[in-house]
Tab-separated table of C-alpha atoms in Angstrom:
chain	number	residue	atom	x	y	z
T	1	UNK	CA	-2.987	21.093	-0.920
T	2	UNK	CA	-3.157	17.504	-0.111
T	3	UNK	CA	-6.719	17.022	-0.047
T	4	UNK	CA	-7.111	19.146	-3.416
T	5	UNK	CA	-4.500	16.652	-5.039
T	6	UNK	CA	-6.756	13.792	-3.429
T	7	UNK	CA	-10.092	15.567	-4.725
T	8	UNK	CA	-8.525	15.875	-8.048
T	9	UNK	CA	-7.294	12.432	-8.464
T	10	UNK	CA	-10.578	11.422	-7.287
T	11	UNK	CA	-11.961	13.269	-10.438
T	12	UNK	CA	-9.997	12.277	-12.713
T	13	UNK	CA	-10.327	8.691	-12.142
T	14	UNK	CA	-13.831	8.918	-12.310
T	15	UNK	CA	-13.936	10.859	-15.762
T	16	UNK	CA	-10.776	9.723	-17.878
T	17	UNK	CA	-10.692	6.321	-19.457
T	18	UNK	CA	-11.154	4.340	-22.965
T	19	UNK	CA	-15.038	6.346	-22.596
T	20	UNK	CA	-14.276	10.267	-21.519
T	21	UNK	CA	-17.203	11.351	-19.273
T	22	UNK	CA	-17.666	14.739	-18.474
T	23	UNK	CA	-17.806	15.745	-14.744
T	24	UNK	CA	-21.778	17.068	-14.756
T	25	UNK	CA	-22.583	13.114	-16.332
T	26	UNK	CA	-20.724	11.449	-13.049
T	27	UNK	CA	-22.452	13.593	-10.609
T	28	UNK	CA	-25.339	13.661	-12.047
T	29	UNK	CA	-24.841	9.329	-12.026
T	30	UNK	CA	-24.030	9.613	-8.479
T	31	UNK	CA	-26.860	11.338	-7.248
T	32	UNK	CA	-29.601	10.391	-10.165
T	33	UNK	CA	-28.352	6.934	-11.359
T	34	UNK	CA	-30.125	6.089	-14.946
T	35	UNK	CA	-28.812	3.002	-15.938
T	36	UNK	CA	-30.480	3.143	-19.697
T	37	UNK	CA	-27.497	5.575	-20.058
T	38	UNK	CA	-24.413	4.080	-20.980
T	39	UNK	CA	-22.324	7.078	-19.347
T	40	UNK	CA	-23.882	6.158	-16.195
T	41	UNK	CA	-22.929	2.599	-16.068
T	42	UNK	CA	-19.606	2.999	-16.943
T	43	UNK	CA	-19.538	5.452	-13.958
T	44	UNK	CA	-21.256	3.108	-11.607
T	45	UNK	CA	-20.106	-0.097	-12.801
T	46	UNK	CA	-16.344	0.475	-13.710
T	47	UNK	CA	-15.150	3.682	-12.143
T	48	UNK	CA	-16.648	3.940	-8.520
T	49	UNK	CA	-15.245	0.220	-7.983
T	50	UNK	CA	-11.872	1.152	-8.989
T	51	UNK	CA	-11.551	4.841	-7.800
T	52	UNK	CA	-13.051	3.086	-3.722
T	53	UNK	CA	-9.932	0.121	-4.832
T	54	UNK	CA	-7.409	3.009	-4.898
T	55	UNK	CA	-8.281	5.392	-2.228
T	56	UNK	CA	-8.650	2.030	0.220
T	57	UNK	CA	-5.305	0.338	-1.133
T	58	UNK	CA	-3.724	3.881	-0.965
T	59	UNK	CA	-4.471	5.103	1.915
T	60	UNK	CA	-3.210	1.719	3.489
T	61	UNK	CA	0.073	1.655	1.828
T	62	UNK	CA	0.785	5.339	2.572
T	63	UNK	CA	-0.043	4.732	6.165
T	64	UNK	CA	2.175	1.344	6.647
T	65	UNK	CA	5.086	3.268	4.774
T	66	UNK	CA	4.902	5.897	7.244
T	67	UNK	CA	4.679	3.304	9.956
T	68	UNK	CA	7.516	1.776	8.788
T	69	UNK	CA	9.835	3.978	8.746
T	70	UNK	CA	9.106	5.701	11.584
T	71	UNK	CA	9.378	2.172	13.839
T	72	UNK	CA	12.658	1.469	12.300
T	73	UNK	CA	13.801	4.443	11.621
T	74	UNK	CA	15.030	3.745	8.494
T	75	UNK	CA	13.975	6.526	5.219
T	76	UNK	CA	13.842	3.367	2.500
T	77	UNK	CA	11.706	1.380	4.911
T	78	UNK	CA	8.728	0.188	2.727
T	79	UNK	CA	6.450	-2.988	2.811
T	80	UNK	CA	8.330	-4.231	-0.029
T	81	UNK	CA	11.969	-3.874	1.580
T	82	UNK	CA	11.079	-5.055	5.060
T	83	UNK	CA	9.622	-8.429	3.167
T	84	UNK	CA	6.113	-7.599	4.140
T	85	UNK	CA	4.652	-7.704	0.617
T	86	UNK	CA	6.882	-10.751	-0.086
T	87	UNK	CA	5.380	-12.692	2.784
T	88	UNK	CA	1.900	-11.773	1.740
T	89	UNK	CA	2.102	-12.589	-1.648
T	90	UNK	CA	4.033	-15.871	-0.538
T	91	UNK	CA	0.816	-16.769	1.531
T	92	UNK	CA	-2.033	-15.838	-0.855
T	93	UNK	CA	0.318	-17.694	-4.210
T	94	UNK	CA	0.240	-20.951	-1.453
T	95	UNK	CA	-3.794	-20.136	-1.139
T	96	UNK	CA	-4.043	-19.973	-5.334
T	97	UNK	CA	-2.111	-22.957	-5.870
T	98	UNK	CA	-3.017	-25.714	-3.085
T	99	UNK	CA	-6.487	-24.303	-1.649
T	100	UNK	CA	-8.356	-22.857	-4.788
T	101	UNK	CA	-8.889	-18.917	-3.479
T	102	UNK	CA	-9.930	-16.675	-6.127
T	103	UNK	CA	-11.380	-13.700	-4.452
T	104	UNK	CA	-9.939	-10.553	-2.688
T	105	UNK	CA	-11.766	-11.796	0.005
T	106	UNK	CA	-10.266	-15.167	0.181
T	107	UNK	CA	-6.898	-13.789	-0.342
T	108	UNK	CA	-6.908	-11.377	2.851
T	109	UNK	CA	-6.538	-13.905	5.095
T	110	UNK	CA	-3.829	-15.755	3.499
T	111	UNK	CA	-2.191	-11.742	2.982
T	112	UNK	CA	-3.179	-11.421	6.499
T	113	UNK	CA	-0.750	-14.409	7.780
T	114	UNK	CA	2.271	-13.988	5.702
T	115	UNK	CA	2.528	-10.179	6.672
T	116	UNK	CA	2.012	-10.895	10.084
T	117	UNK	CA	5.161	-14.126	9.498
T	118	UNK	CA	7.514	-11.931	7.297
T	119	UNK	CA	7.156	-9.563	9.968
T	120	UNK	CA	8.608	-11.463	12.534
T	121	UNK	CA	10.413	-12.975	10.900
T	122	UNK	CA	12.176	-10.228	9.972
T	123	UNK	CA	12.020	-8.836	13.438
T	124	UNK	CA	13.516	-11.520	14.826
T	125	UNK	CA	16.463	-11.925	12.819
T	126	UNK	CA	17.019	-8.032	12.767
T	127	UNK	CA	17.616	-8.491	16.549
T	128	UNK	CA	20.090	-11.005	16.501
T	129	UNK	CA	23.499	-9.624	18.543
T	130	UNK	CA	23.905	-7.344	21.134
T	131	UNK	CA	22.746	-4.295	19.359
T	132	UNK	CA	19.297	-5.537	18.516
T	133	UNK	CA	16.767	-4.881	15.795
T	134	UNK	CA	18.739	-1.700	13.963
T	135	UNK	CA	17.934	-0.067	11.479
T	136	UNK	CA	20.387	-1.497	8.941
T	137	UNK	CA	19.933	-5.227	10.324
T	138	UNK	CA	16.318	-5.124	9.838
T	139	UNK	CA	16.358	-3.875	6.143
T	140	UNK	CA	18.987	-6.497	5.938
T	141	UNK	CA	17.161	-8.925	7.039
T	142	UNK	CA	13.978	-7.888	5.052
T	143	UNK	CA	15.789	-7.809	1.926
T	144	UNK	CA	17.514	-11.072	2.589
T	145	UNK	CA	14.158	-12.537	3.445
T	146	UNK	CA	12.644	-11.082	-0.042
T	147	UNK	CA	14.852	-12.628	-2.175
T	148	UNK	CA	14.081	-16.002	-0.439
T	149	UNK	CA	10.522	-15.850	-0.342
T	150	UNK	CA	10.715	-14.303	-3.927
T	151	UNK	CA	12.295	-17.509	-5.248
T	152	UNK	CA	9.717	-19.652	-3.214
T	153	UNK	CA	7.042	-18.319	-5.306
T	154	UNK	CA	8.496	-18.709	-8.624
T	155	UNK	CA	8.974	-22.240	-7.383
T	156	UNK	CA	5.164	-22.827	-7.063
T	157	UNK	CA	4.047	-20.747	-9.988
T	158	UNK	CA	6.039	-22.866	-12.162
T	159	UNK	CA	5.120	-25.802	-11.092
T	160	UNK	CA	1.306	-24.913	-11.350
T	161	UNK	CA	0.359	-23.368	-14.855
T	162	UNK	CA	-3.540	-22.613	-13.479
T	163	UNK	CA	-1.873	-20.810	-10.313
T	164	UNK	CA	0.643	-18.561	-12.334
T	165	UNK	CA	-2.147	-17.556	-14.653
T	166	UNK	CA	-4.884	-16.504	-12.213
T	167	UNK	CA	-1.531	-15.167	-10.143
T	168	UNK	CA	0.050	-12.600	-12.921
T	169	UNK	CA	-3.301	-10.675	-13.253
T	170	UNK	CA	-3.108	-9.828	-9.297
T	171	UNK	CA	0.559	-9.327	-9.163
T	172	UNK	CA	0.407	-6.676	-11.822
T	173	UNK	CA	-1.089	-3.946	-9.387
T	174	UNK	CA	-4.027	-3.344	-11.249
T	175	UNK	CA	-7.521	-1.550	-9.760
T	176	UNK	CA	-9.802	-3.179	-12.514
T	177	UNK	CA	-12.227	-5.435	-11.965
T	178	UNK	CA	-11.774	-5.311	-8.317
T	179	UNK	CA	-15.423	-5.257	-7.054
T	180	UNK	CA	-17.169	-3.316	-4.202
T	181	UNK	CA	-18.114	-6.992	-3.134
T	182	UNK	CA	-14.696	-8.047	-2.800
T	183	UNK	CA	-12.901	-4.587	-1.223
T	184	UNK	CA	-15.865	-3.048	0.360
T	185	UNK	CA	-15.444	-6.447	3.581
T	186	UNK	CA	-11.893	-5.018	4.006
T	187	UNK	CA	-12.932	-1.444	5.704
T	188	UNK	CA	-13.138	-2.550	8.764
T	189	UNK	CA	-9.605	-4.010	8.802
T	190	UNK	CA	-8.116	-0.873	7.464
T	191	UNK	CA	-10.293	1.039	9.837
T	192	UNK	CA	-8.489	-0.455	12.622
T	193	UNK	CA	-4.946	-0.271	11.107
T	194	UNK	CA	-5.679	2.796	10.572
T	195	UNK	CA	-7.132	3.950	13.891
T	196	UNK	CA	-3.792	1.908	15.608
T	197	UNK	CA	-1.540	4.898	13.477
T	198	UNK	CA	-3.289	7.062	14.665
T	199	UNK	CA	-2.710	5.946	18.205
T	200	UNK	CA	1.196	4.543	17.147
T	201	UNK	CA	1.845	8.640	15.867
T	202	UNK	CA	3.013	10.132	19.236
T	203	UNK	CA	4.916	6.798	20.217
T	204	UNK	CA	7.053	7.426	16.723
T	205	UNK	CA	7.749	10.983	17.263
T	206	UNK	CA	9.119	9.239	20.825
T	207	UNK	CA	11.184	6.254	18.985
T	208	UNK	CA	12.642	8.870	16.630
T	209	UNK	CA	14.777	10.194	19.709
T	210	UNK	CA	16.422	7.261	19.773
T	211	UNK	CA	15.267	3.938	22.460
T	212	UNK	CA	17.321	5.431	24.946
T	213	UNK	CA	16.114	8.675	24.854
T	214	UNK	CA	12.500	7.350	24.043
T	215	UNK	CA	12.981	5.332	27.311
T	216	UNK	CA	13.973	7.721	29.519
T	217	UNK	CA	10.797	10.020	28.731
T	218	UNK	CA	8.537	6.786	29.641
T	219	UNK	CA	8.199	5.409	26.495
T	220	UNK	CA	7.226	1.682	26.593
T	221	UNK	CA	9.405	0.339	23.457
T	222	UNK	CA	7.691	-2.748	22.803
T	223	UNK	CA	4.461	-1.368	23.335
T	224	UNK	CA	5.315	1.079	20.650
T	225	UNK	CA	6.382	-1.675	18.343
T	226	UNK	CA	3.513	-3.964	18.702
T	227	UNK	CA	1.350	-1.129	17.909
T	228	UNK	CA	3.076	-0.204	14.735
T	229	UNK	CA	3.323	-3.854	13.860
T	230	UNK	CA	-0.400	-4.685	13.901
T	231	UNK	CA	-1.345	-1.998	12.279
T	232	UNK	CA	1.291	-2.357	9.487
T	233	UNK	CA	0.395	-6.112	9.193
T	234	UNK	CA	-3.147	-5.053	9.301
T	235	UNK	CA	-2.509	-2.507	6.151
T	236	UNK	CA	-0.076	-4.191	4.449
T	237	UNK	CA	-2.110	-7.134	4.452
T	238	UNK	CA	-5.405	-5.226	3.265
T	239	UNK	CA	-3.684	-3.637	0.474
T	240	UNK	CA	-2.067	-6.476	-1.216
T	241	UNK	CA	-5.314	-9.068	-1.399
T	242	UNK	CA	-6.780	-5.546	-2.813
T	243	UNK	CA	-4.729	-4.496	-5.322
T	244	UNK	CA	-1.727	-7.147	-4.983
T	245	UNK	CA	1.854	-6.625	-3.885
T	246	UNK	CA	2.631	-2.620	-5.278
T	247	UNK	CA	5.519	-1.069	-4.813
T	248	UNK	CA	6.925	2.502	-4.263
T	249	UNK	CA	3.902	3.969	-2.721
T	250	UNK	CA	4.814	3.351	0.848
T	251	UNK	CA	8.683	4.647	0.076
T	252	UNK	CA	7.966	7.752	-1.681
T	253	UNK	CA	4.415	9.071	-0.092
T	254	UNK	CA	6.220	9.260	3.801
T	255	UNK	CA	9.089	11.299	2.186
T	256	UNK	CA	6.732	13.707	0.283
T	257	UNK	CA	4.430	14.781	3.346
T	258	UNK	CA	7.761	14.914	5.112
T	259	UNK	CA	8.519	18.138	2.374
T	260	UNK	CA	5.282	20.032	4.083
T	261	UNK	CA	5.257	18.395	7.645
T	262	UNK	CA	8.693	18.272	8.927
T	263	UNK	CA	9.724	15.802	11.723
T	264	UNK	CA	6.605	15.432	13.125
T	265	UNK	CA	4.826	11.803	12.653
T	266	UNK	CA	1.355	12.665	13.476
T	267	UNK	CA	1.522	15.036	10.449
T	268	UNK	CA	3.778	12.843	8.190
T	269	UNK	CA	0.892	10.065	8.761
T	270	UNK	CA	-2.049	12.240	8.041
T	271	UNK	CA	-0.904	13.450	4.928
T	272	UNK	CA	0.193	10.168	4.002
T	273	UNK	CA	-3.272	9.274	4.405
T	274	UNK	CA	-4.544	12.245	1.565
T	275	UNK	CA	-1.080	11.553	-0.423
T	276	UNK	CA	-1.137	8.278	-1.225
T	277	UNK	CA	-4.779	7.100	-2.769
T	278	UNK	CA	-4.022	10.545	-4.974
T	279	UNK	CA	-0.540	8.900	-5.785
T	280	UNK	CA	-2.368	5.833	-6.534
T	281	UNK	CA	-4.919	7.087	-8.471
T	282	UNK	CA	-2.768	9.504	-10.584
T	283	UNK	CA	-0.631	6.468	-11.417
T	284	UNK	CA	-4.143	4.226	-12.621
T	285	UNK	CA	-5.386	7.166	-14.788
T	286	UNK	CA	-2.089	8.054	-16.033
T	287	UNK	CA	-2.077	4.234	-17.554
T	288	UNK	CA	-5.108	4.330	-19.082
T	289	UNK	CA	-4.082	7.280	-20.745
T	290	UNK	CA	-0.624	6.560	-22.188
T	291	UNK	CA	-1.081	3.294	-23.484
T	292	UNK	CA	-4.856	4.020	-25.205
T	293	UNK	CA	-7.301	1.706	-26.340
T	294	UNK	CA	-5.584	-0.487	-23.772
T	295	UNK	CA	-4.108	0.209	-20.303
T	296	UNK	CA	-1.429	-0.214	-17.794
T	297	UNK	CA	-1.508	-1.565	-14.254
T	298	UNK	CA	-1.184	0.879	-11.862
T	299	UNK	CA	1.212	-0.843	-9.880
T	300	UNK	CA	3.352	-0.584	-12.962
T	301	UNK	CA	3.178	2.954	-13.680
T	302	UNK	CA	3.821	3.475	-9.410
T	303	UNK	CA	6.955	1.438	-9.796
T	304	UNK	CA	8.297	3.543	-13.062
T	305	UNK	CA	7.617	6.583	-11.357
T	306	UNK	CA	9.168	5.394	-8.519
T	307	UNK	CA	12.551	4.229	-9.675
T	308	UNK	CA	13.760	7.909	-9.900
T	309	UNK	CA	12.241	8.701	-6.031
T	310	UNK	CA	14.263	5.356	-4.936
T	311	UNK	CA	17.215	6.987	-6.295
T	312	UNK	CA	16.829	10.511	-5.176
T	313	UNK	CA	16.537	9.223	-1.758
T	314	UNK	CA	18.983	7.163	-1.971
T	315	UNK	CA	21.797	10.209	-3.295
T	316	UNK	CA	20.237	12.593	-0.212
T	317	UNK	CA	22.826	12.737	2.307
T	318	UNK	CA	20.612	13.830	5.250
T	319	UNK	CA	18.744	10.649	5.301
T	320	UNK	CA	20.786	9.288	8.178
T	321	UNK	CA	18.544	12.098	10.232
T	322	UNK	CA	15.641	10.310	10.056
């Protein structure tokens, strides 16, 4: 069911738009490309770069949700909550404003640092006292450290008109006129964050037990944690200097493979991986549709649809079983 909702979205993204194109037209532009055909370049040109944007910056955030809150074992863990967004978009605003970065390229690097920063930041706090990094102390602290670095970046936007403009167009989420050039250099990052899930899958199924538990079967903690935390830094990190700092899809994709998968991680983060480009992508076409001739960001449309799964998860008592 996943991968049909993934091969669907896929679809979709390539045929729906201002220009309707039927589905023969973009495979026949796939496989024959005729670029004396105006259907054909808007295929190639504008809706292959966008639909590779959103399966990469998908499949990244639905993996580092996952990730998330399996390693802290918290159900509203999320990029944005933990501050890992904030700290990203922190870095690559500083990389706008006082180094002149204008590319996706350019901006992972700067995304790269303030995920990996935020993060321990955040870690670090969050294990303050004798209990350590809980739960509740680490969203805490990752709140706490959002609303800082939040106010940080208004600071510099304001005080740079030329930053704040070339700033608002990445913030917004969007998948347009994000280039294979630009995204295409950030596979093999996500390859790796993704491959370190893959490897980070049995150690959360462990961690879920509880550390003590976890210990006592052999379970090296801060192994476990490192693994998770390069590989969310790694994703996180990829996905914003994509797409920019969007919201919701790493909160609500974990929680809807959970519906088919159950308790087990190494399922929750493979369907994470089909569920969340087809989130992504379902939220791009739906804004091209609903506000015709123009469009809305898809990191827009993710965070209205997202308000109500924030709050259904929120109301659930049984999220303290996580």
């Amino acid at each position: 069911m996943a991968i049909a909702l993934l091969v669907l979205a896929v679809a979709a993204s390539f045929m729906i738009g201002t220009r309707d194109v039927q589905i023969g037209t973009v495979i026949e532009a796939l496989l024959r490309p005729d670029r004396t055909l105006t259907d054909h370049v808007v295929v190639l040109d504008l809706r292959v770069p966008r639909t590779v944007v959103g399966l990469l910056a998908g499949l990244a955030l639905g993996l580092a949700g996952g990730l998330m809150q399996g390693v802290t074992r918290n159900p509203l863990a999320d990029p944005g909550l933990l501050g890992v967004n904030a700290g990203a978009s922190l870095f690559v605003v500083a990389g706008i404003a006082w180094f002149g970065v204008t590319s996706a390229l350019g901006y992972v690097w700067f995304a790269f640092a303030g995920a990996a920063v935020a993060s321990t930041v955040v870690y670090l706090i969050g294990s303050l006292g004798r209990d350590g990094a809980t739960p509740v102390k680490l969203a805490l602290a990752g709140t706490a450290l959002t609303a800082a670095l939040t106010s940080l970046i208004t600071i510099i936007l304001l005080s740079d008109g030329d930053a704040f403009d070339r700033f608002r167009f990445w913030a917004a989420g969007s998948l347009v006129a994000r280039g294979l050039d630009s995204s295409l250099p950030l596979v093999p990052f996500i390859i790796v964050g993704t491959v370190l899930a893959v490897v980070a899958a049995r150690m959360l199924n462990a961690l879920a037990l509880g550390d003590d538990l976890a210990r006592g079967l052999g379970q090296n903690l801060v192994v476990a944690r490192i693994v998770c935390a390069v590989a969310i830094v790694l994703l996180c990190g990829s996905a914003t200097a994509i797409a920019g700092p969007i919201v919701f899809v790493g909160l609500a994709v974990p929680h809807i493979a959970r519906w088919f998968t159950g308790p087990d991680y190494r399922l929750i983060l493979a369907f994470s991986a089909l569920l969340g480009p087809a989130l992504l992508l379902g939220a791009d076409v739906l804004g091209r549709v609903i506000a015709q001739p123009g469009e809305i960001e898809a990191g827009l449309v993710v965070a209205f649809l997202g308000a109500p799964v924030l709050i259904a998860l929120v109301r659930r008592v049984k999220l303290a079983g996580l």
